[in-house]
Amino acid sequence: MAAICVFCASSRTLDQRWLDLATETGAEIARRGHTLVSGGGCVGMMGAVADGARAAGGRTLGVIPQALVDLEVADLASDELLVTDSMASRKTLMIDKSDAFLTLPGGLGTLDELFEVWTTATLALHAKPMVLVDTDRFYRPLLDWLHGLAGQTFLKPAGLDLLTVVDSVPAALTTLESHLT
C-alpha cells in the first residue's frame, strides 16, 4: 500500500472538531492499509492524526527537525521517527518518503508544506498526487485567491489542476488511491 503524507495544524488550541477530523483521517488511512507519514509531532491535529492511525492498527512514520524534538513535541510513539537538522530538510524527506499528499486545515506551517509539495510538482520534480480537504470551506478564500492569480497569468491553470480539492476525508483517500493504481 501507499505512504500517505498528511499536512495539518499542530496548534494546541484548536476546536475539538478539527482534532476529530484529524483522528478520523489517521484511522481511515490505516483502515485502507496505508502508512501515515506526518511531521512527527505529538500535538494538535498532527498528534491526533498519528494517534488515529495507530488506534486503527496503522503504521506511522514521523519526520521532525531536532529543534522540535528539543521542545518535547516529538511523536515518540511513531513506528519510525526520523530526525532532521532543519525544517527544510524535513519537508524534503517527507516528500521523498511519501507516495501521496493529503492536506487538512492548518496555518502557516501547513501552507508552507502544501506549497512546497505543490511547487515541486509544478516543476515536475515529482508526480505524486495531492489532495486538499476543504472541510466547511476552510480553504475557499485561499482557493479563490489562487484562481484569481491564474486569471492574471501569475499561475498557470495546469498548476492549479495538479491539486484536487474535495470536501471529505473519504473522498480525499479515494481520489489519492485512484491516482496510485
mmCIF file of C-alpha atoms in Angstrom, residues 14-113:
data_model
loop_
_atom_site.group_PDB
_atom_site.id
_atom_site.type_symbol
_atom_site.label_atom_id
_atom_site.label_comp_id
_atom_site.label_asym_id
_atom_site.label_seq_id
_atom_site.Cartn_x
_atom_site.Cartn_y
_atom_site.Cartn_z
ATOM 1 C CA LEU A 14 -7.905 24.104 18.237
ATOM 2 C CA ASP A 15 -11.603 23.332 18.443
ATOM 3 C CA GLN A 16 -12.317 19.672 19.084
ATOM 4 C CA ARG A 17 -13.920 19.268 15.640
ATOM 5 C CA TRP A 18 -10.542 19.769 13.968
ATOM 6 C CA LEU A 19 -8.876 17.206 16.233
ATOM 7 C CA ASP A 20 -11.724 14.790 15.467
ATOM 8 C CA LEU A 21 -11.212 15.341 11.727
ATOM 9 C CA ALA A 22 -7.513 14.548 12.114
ATOM 10 C CA THR A 23 -8.192 11.444 14.208
ATOM 11 C CA GLU A 24 -10.651 10.165 11.616
ATOM 12 C CA THR A 25 -8.148 10.880 8.835
ATOM 13 C CA GLY A 26 -5.488 8.782 10.519
ATOM 14 C CA ALA A 27 -7.957 5.986 11.207
ATOM 15 C CA GLU A 28 -9.188 5.980 7.603
ATOM 16 C CA ILE A 29 -5.631 5.851 6.267
ATOM 17 C CA ALA A 30 -4.951 2.839 8.495
ATOM 18 C CA ARG A 31 -8.242 1.089 7.660
ATOM 19 C CA ARG A 32 -7.332 1.322 3.987
ATOM 20 C CA GLY A 33 -3.954 -0.289 4.657
ATOM 21 C CA HIS A 34 -1.748 2.750 4.090
ATOM 22 C CA THR A 35 1.161 4.100 6.129
ATOM 23 C CA LEU A 36 0.796 7.579 7.608
ATOM 24 C CA VAL A 37 3.681 9.979 7.065
ATOM 25 C CA SER A 38 3.457 13.024 9.323
ATOM 26 C CA GLY A 39 5.520 15.909 10.594
ATOM 27 C CA GLY A 40 6.456 13.812 13.603
ATOM 28 C CA GLY A 41 4.732 15.935 16.238
ATOM 29 C CA CYS A 42 2.521 14.718 19.066
ATOM 30 C CA VAL A 43 0.408 17.866 19.466
ATOM 31 C CA GLY A 44 -2.647 19.351 17.780
ATOM 32 C CA MET A 45 -4.044 17.773 14.660
ATOM 33 C CA MET A 46 -0.623 16.291 13.867
ATOM 34 C CA GLY A 47 -0.702 14.257 17.062
ATOM 35 C CA ALA A 48 -4.361 13.348 16.554
ATOM 36 C CA VAL A 49 -3.816 12.024 13.021
ATOM 37 C CA ALA A 50 -0.992 9.784 14.220
ATOM 38 C CA ASP A 51 -2.989 8.582 17.227
ATOM 39 C CA GLY A 52 -5.956 7.833 14.957
ATOM 40 C CA ALA A 53 -3.799 5.805 12.587
ATOM 41 C CA ARG A 54 -2.236 3.769 15.393
ATOM 42 C CA ALA A 55 -5.596 3.190 17.113
ATOM 43 C CA ALA A 56 -6.856 1.668 13.855
ATOM 44 C CA GLY A 57 -3.793 -0.587 13.553
ATOM 45 C CA GLY A 58 -1.853 1.542 11.086
ATOM 46 C CA ARG A 59 1.857 2.208 10.723
ATOM 47 C CA THR A 60 3.180 5.722 11.341
ATOM 48 C CA LEU A 61 6.328 7.425 10.126
ATOM 49 C CA GLY A 62 7.167 10.805 11.641
ATOM 50 C CA VAL A 63 9.696 13.276 10.275
ATOM 51 C CA ILE A 64 10.688 16.037 12.669
ATOM 52 C CA PRO A 65 13.540 18.542 12.965
ATOM 53 C CA GLN A 66 15.795 18.317 16.027
ATOM 54 C CA ALA A 67 14.641 21.766 17.183
ATOM 55 C CA LEU A 68 11.099 20.423 17.683
ATOM 56 C CA VAL A 69 12.396 17.281 19.385
ATOM 57 C CA ASP A 70 14.187 19.621 21.799
ATOM 58 C CA LEU A 71 10.835 21.324 22.543
ATOM 59 C CA GLU A 72 9.485 17.893 23.573
ATOM 60 C CA VAL A 73 6.768 17.746 20.915
ATOM 61 C CA ALA A 74 8.062 14.651 19.085
ATOM 62 C CA ASP A 75 5.695 11.727 18.486
ATOM 63 C CA LEU A 76 7.798 9.191 20.346
ATOM 64 C CA ALA A 77 5.093 6.554 19.762
ATOM 65 C CA SER A 78 5.780 6.602 15.996
ATOM 66 C CA ASP A 79 6.701 3.280 14.460
ATOM 67 C CA GLU A 80 9.586 5.166 12.872
ATOM 68 C CA LEU A 81 10.716 8.674 13.800
ATOM 69 C CA LEU A 82 13.255 10.364 11.538
ATOM 70 C CA VAL A 83 15.009 13.426 12.946
ATOM 71 C CA THR A 84 16.320 16.071 10.544
ATOM 72 C CA ASP A 85 18.587 19.066 11.047
ATOM 73 C CA SER A 86 16.119 21.670 9.744
ATOM 74 C CA MET A 87 12.557 22.387 8.674
ATOM 75 C CA ALA A 88 13.707 22.471 5.049
ATOM 76 C CA SER A 89 15.289 19.028 5.224
ATOM 77 C CA ARG A 90 12.157 17.781 6.997
ATOM 78 C CA LYS A 91 9.991 18.774 4.021
ATOM 79 C CA THR A 92 12.405 17.203 1.559
ATOM 80 C CA LEU A 93 12.430 13.932 3.478
ATOM 81 C CA MET A 94 8.630 13.927 3.836
ATOM 82 C CA ILE A 95 8.304 14.331 0.070
ATOM 83 C CA ASP A 96 10.837 11.555 -0.557
ATOM 84 C CA LYS A 97 9.161 9.129 1.870
ATOM 85 C CA SER A 98 5.605 9.711 0.594
ATOM 86 C CA ASP A 99 3.605 8.420 -2.353
ATOM 87 C CA ALA A 100 0.779 10.949 -1.997
ATOM 88 C CA PHE A 101 -0.190 14.049 -0.014
ATOM 89 C CA LEU A 102 -3.361 14.993 1.846
ATOM 90 C CA THR A 103 -3.756 18.449 3.358
ATOM 91 C CA LEU A 104 -6.180 19.142 6.193
ATOM 92 C CA PRO A 105 -6.926 22.559 7.721
ATOM 93 C CA GLY A 106 -3.924 24.303 9.186
ATOM 94 C CA GLY A 107 -1.967 27.524 9.446
ATOM 95 C CA LEU A 108 1.339 28.796 8.136
ATOM 96 C CA GLY A 109 3.279 25.552 8.617
ATOM 97 C CA THR A 110 0.590 23.555 6.822
ATOM 98 C CA LEU A 111 0.500 26.054 3.968
ATOM 99 C CA ASP A 112 4.307 26.004 3.756
ATOM 100 C CA GLU A 113 4.249 22.211 3.374
#
